[in-house]
């Protein structure tokens, strides 16, 4: 039985004060049946670690460098994230693929760097609206996942995969539970062909998950939780989504 995982992706939002208030709200609502995590912007990770002491809510980052260390101005290594107390690192979010030119291989290299330090990569895959309308959804997500499968090899079961259709992110348009499940089933089948541990791996859905649609998405056979953007910024909303993950 896979324990569900609900991850907040705060993106480039928040202040010291608003983060403290948000985390206090989440802590007041603990415990959850699911595992919960929040992925904060780099400058706030240290204060989040302190705010989450004694909590079961895990901490994650939203990106990392593929390099181990060295002259890479502005980059943040996985070793630093591990050092500070992160458990998860989102890699290959569609906003990074689109605005920072991240390729399938770079995303795979980042996932490998995360696993190498004992952290858990949350690998995002997903098609654009144009790709969906052209009937290319399966091909796109399989290509994106394939790069990670080949690069991680026997370490693949250590990853979490998040299916996030680009057209559903921040738009209020959620994939229907059936649409999401259809792609999750494809991804699960691709993972089964690569590893005997595919049925223990968690596949998250992301894209306009809200308190009122979370339960029906999480009820699908291959949806093991969510990656939550906008709705993770309010304690009441994120808490309600965590409670919907049973
Ligand atoms: P959203 O974002 O929930 O605001 O659509 C999800 C994500 O980008 O991870």
PDB file of N, CA and C and ligand atoms in Angstrom, residues 7-11 90 93-95 124 162 164-173 205-210 226-233 241, ligand 1:
ATOM      1  N   UNK A   7       2.512  17.505  -1.604  1.00  0.00           N
ATOM      2  CA  UNK A   7       3.652  18.416  -1.564  1.00  0.00           C
ATOM      3  C   UNK A   7       3.207  19.812  -1.991  1.00  0.00           C
ATOM      4  N   UNK A   8       3.510  20.801  -1.173  1.00  0.00           N
ATOM      5  CA  UNK A   8       3.243  22.188  -1.533  1.00  0.00           C
ATOM      6  C   UNK A   8       4.427  22.757  -2.295  1.00  0.00           C
ATOM      7  N   UNK A   9       4.158  23.348  -3.441  1.00  0.00           N
ATOM      8  CA  UNK A   9       5.195  24.039  -4.215  1.00  0.00           C
ATOM      9  C   UNK A   9       4.899  25.530  -4.098  1.00  0.00           C
ATOM     10  N   UNK A  10       5.642  26.178  -3.214  1.00  0.00           N
ATOM     11  CA  UNK A  10       5.346  27.583  -2.935  1.00  0.00           C
ATOM     12  C   UNK A  10       5.751  28.512  -4.090  1.00  0.00           C
ATOM     13  N   UNK A  11       6.561  27.980  -5.009  1.00  0.00           N
ATOM     14  CA  UNK A  11       7.085  28.806  -6.123  1.00  0.00           C
ATOM     15  C   UNK A  11       7.746  30.065  -5.557  1.00  0.00           C
ATOM     16  N   UNK A  90      12.213  19.195  -6.037  1.00  0.00           N
ATOM     17  CA  UNK A  90      11.465  19.170  -7.303  1.00  0.00           C
ATOM     18  C   UNK A  90      12.463  19.360  -8.442  1.00  0.00           C
ATOM     19  N   UNK A  93      10.340  20.948 -13.141  1.00  0.00           N
ATOM     20  CA  UNK A  93       9.031  21.608 -13.178  1.00  0.00           C
ATOM     21  C   UNK A  93       8.868  22.295 -14.540  1.00  0.00           C
ATOM     22  N   UNK A  94       7.659  22.313 -15.051  1.00  0.00           N
ATOM     23  CA  UNK A  94       7.459  22.857 -16.410  1.00  0.00           C
ATOM     24  C   UNK A  94       7.867  24.320 -16.503  1.00  0.00           C
ATOM     25  N   UNK A  95       7.802  25.048 -15.373  1.00  0.00           N
ATOM     26  CA  UNK A  95       8.241  26.449 -15.422  1.00  0.00           C
ATOM     27  C   UNK A  95       9.745  26.530 -15.629  1.00  0.00           C
ATOM     28  N   UNK A 124       9.058  16.132 -12.449  1.00  0.00           N
ATOM     29  CA  UNK A 124       7.818  16.586 -13.098  1.00  0.00           C
ATOM     30  C   UNK A 124       7.839  16.288 -14.592  1.00  0.00           C
ATOM     31  N   UNK A 162       5.840  13.296 -10.768  1.00  0.00           N
ATOM     32  CA  UNK A 162       4.645  14.151 -10.728  1.00  0.00           C
ATOM     33  C   UNK A 162       4.180  14.433 -12.149  1.00  0.00           C
ATOM     34  N   UNK A 164       2.163  16.695 -14.339  1.00  0.00           N
ATOM     35  CA  UNK A 164       1.586  18.037 -14.275  1.00  0.00           C
ATOM     36  C   UNK A 164       1.334  18.544 -15.693  1.00  0.00           C
ATOM     37  N   UNK A 165       0.110  18.363 -16.195  1.00  0.00           N
ATOM     38  CA  UNK A 165      -0.179  18.905 -17.523  1.00  0.00           C
ATOM     39  C   UNK A 165      -0.006  20.423 -17.490  1.00  0.00           C
ATOM     40  N   UNK A 166       0.797  20.943 -18.406  1.00  0.00           N
ATOM     41  CA  UNK A 166       1.155  22.365 -18.360  1.00  0.00           C
ATOM     42  C   UNK A 166      -0.095  23.246 -18.449  1.00  0.00           C
ATOM     43  N   UNK A 167      -1.097  22.781 -19.195  1.00  0.00           N
ATOM     44  CA  UNK A 167      -2.320  23.564 -19.394  1.00  0.00           C
ATOM     45  C   UNK A 167      -3.178  23.641 -18.135  1.00  0.00           C
ATOM     46  N   UNK A 168      -2.831  22.843 -17.134  1.00  0.00           N
ATOM     47  CA  UNK A 168      -3.627  22.841 -15.896  1.00  0.00           C
ATOM     48  C   UNK A 168      -2.931  23.597 -14.771  1.00  0.00           C
ATOM     49  N   UNK A 169      -1.703  24.052 -15.011  1.00  0.00           N
ATOM     50  CA  UNK A 169      -0.938  24.675 -13.922  1.00  0.00           C
ATOM     51  C   UNK A 169      -1.293  26.151 -13.790  1.00  0.00           C
ATOM     52  N   UNK A 170      -1.813  26.500 -12.642  1.00  0.00           N
ATOM     53  CA  UNK A 170      -2.113  27.894 -12.346  1.00  0.00           C
ATOM     54  C   UNK A 170      -3.248  28.466 -13.179  1.00  0.00           C
ATOM     55  N   UNK A 171      -3.959  27.616 -13.914  1.00  0.00           N
ATOM     56  CA  UNK A 171      -4.987  28.107 -14.832  1.00  0.00           C
ATOM     57  C   UNK A 171      -6.397  27.901 -14.289  1.00  0.00           C
ATOM     58  N   UNK A 172      -6.505  27.091 -13.235  1.00  0.00           N
ATOM     59  CA  UNK A 172      -7.828  26.762 -12.729  1.00  0.00           C
ATOM     60  C   UNK A 172      -8.464  25.619 -13.507  1.00  0.00           C
ATOM     61  N   UNK A 173      -7.803  25.193 -14.596  1.00  0.00           N
ATOM     62  CA  UNK A 173      -8.322  24.045 -15.373  1.00  0.00           C
ATOM     63  C   UNK A 173      -7.643  22.783 -14.867  1.00  0.00           C
ATOM     64  N   UNK A 205      -0.220  13.877  -8.887  1.00  0.00           N
ATOM     65  CA  UNK A 205      -0.839  14.727  -9.910  1.00  0.00           C
ATOM     66  C   UNK A 205      -0.689  16.192  -9.474  1.00  0.00           C
ATOM     67  N   UNK A 206      -0.388  17.063 -10.420  1.00  0.00           N
ATOM     68  CA  UNK A 206      -0.332  18.497 -10.119  1.00  0.00           C
ATOM     69  C   UNK A 206      -0.968  19.310 -11.222  1.00  0.00           C
ATOM     70  N   UNK A 207      -1.589  20.415 -10.840  1.00  0.00           N
ATOM     71  CA  UNK A 207      -2.246  21.294 -11.808  1.00  0.00           C
ATOM     72  C   UNK A 207      -3.624  21.652 -11.309  1.00  0.00           C
ATOM     73  N   UNK A 208      -3.701  22.823 -10.626  1.00  0.00           N
ATOM     74  CA  UNK A 208      -4.972  23.338 -10.107  1.00  0.00           C
ATOM     75  C   UNK A 208      -5.690  22.362  -9.172  1.00  0.00           C
ATOM     76  N   UNK A 209      -4.908  21.627  -8.368  1.00  0.00           N
ATOM     77  CA  UNK A 209      -5.542  20.821  -7.325  1.00  0.00           C
ATOM     78  C   UNK A 209      -6.042  21.774  -6.235  1.00  0.00           C
ATOM     79  N   UNK A 210      -7.291  21.582  -5.835  1.00  0.00           N
ATOM     80  CA  UNK A 210      -7.917  22.426  -4.813  1.00  0.00           C
ATOM     81  C   UNK A 210      -8.607  21.513  -3.812  1.00  0.00           C
ATOM     82  N   UNK A 226      -0.486  14.627  -4.479  1.00  0.00           N
ATOM     83  CA  UNK A 226      -0.502  15.796  -5.341  1.00  0.00           C
ATOM     84  C   UNK A 226       0.679  16.723  -5.133  1.00  0.00           C
ATOM     85  N   UNK A 227       0.949  17.500  -6.175  1.00  0.00           N
ATOM     86  CA  UNK A 227       1.919  18.598  -6.104  1.00  0.00           C
ATOM     87  C   UNK A 227       1.081  19.869  -6.262  1.00  0.00           C
ATOM     88  N   UNK A 228       1.068  20.669  -5.209  1.00  0.00           N
ATOM     89  CA  UNK A 228       0.077  21.734  -5.090  1.00  0.00           C
ATOM     90  C   UNK A 228       0.745  23.096  -5.145  1.00  0.00           C
ATOM     91  N   UNK A 229       0.361  23.929  -6.108  1.00  0.00           N
ATOM     92  CA  UNK A 229       0.930  25.270  -6.211  1.00  0.00           C
ATOM     93  C   UNK A 229       0.106  26.265  -5.423  1.00  0.00           C
ATOM     94  N   UNK A 230      -0.757  26.986  -6.126  1.00  0.00           N
ATOM     95  CA  UNK A 230      -1.533  28.070  -5.523  1.00  0.00           C
ATOM     96  C   UNK A 230      -2.206  27.719  -4.206  1.00  0.00           C
ATOM     97  N   UNK A 231      -2.814  26.548  -4.167  1.00  0.00           N
ATOM     98  CA  UNK A 231      -3.576  26.173  -2.968  1.00  0.00           C
ATOM     99  C   UNK A 231      -2.681  25.762  -1.800  1.00  0.00           C
ATOM    100  N   UNK A 232      -1.359  25.745  -2.008  1.00  0.00           N
ATOM    101  CA  UNK A 232      -0.472  25.405  -0.881  1.00  0.00           C
ATOM    102  C   UNK A 232      -0.081  26.642  -0.088  1.00  0.00           C
ATOM    103  N   UNK A 233      -0.526  27.812  -0.550  1.00  0.00           N
ATOM    104  CA  UNK A 233      -0.116  29.058   0.104  1.00  0.00           C
ATOM    105  C   UNK A 233      -1.059  29.480   1.221  1.00  0.00           C
ATOM    106  N   UNK A 241      -6.553  19.751   1.529  1.00  0.00           N
ATOM    107  CA  UNK A 241      -6.062  18.827   0.497  1.00  0.00           C
ATOM    108  C   UNK A 241      -5.343  17.646   1.155  1.00  0.00           C
TER     109      UNK A 241
HETATM  110  P1  LIG B   1      -1.051  24.978  -9.322  1.00  0.00           P
HETATM  111  O1  LIG B   1       0.511  24.624  -9.554  1.00  0.00           O
HETATM  112  O2  LIG B   1      -1.542  24.064  -8.239  1.00  0.00           O
HETATM  113  O3  LIG B   1      -1.053  26.430  -8.899  1.00  0.00           O
HETATM  114  O4  LIG B   1      -1.741  24.760 -10.624  1.00  0.00           O
HETATM  115  C1  LIG B   1       0.981  23.304  -9.508  1.00  0.00           C
HETATM  116  C2  LIG B   1       2.455  23.281  -9.782  1.00  0.00           C
HETATM  117  O5  LIG B   1       2.928  24.061 -10.618  1.00  0.00           O
HETATM  118  O6  LIG B   1       3.198  22.483  -9.182  1.00  0.00           O
END
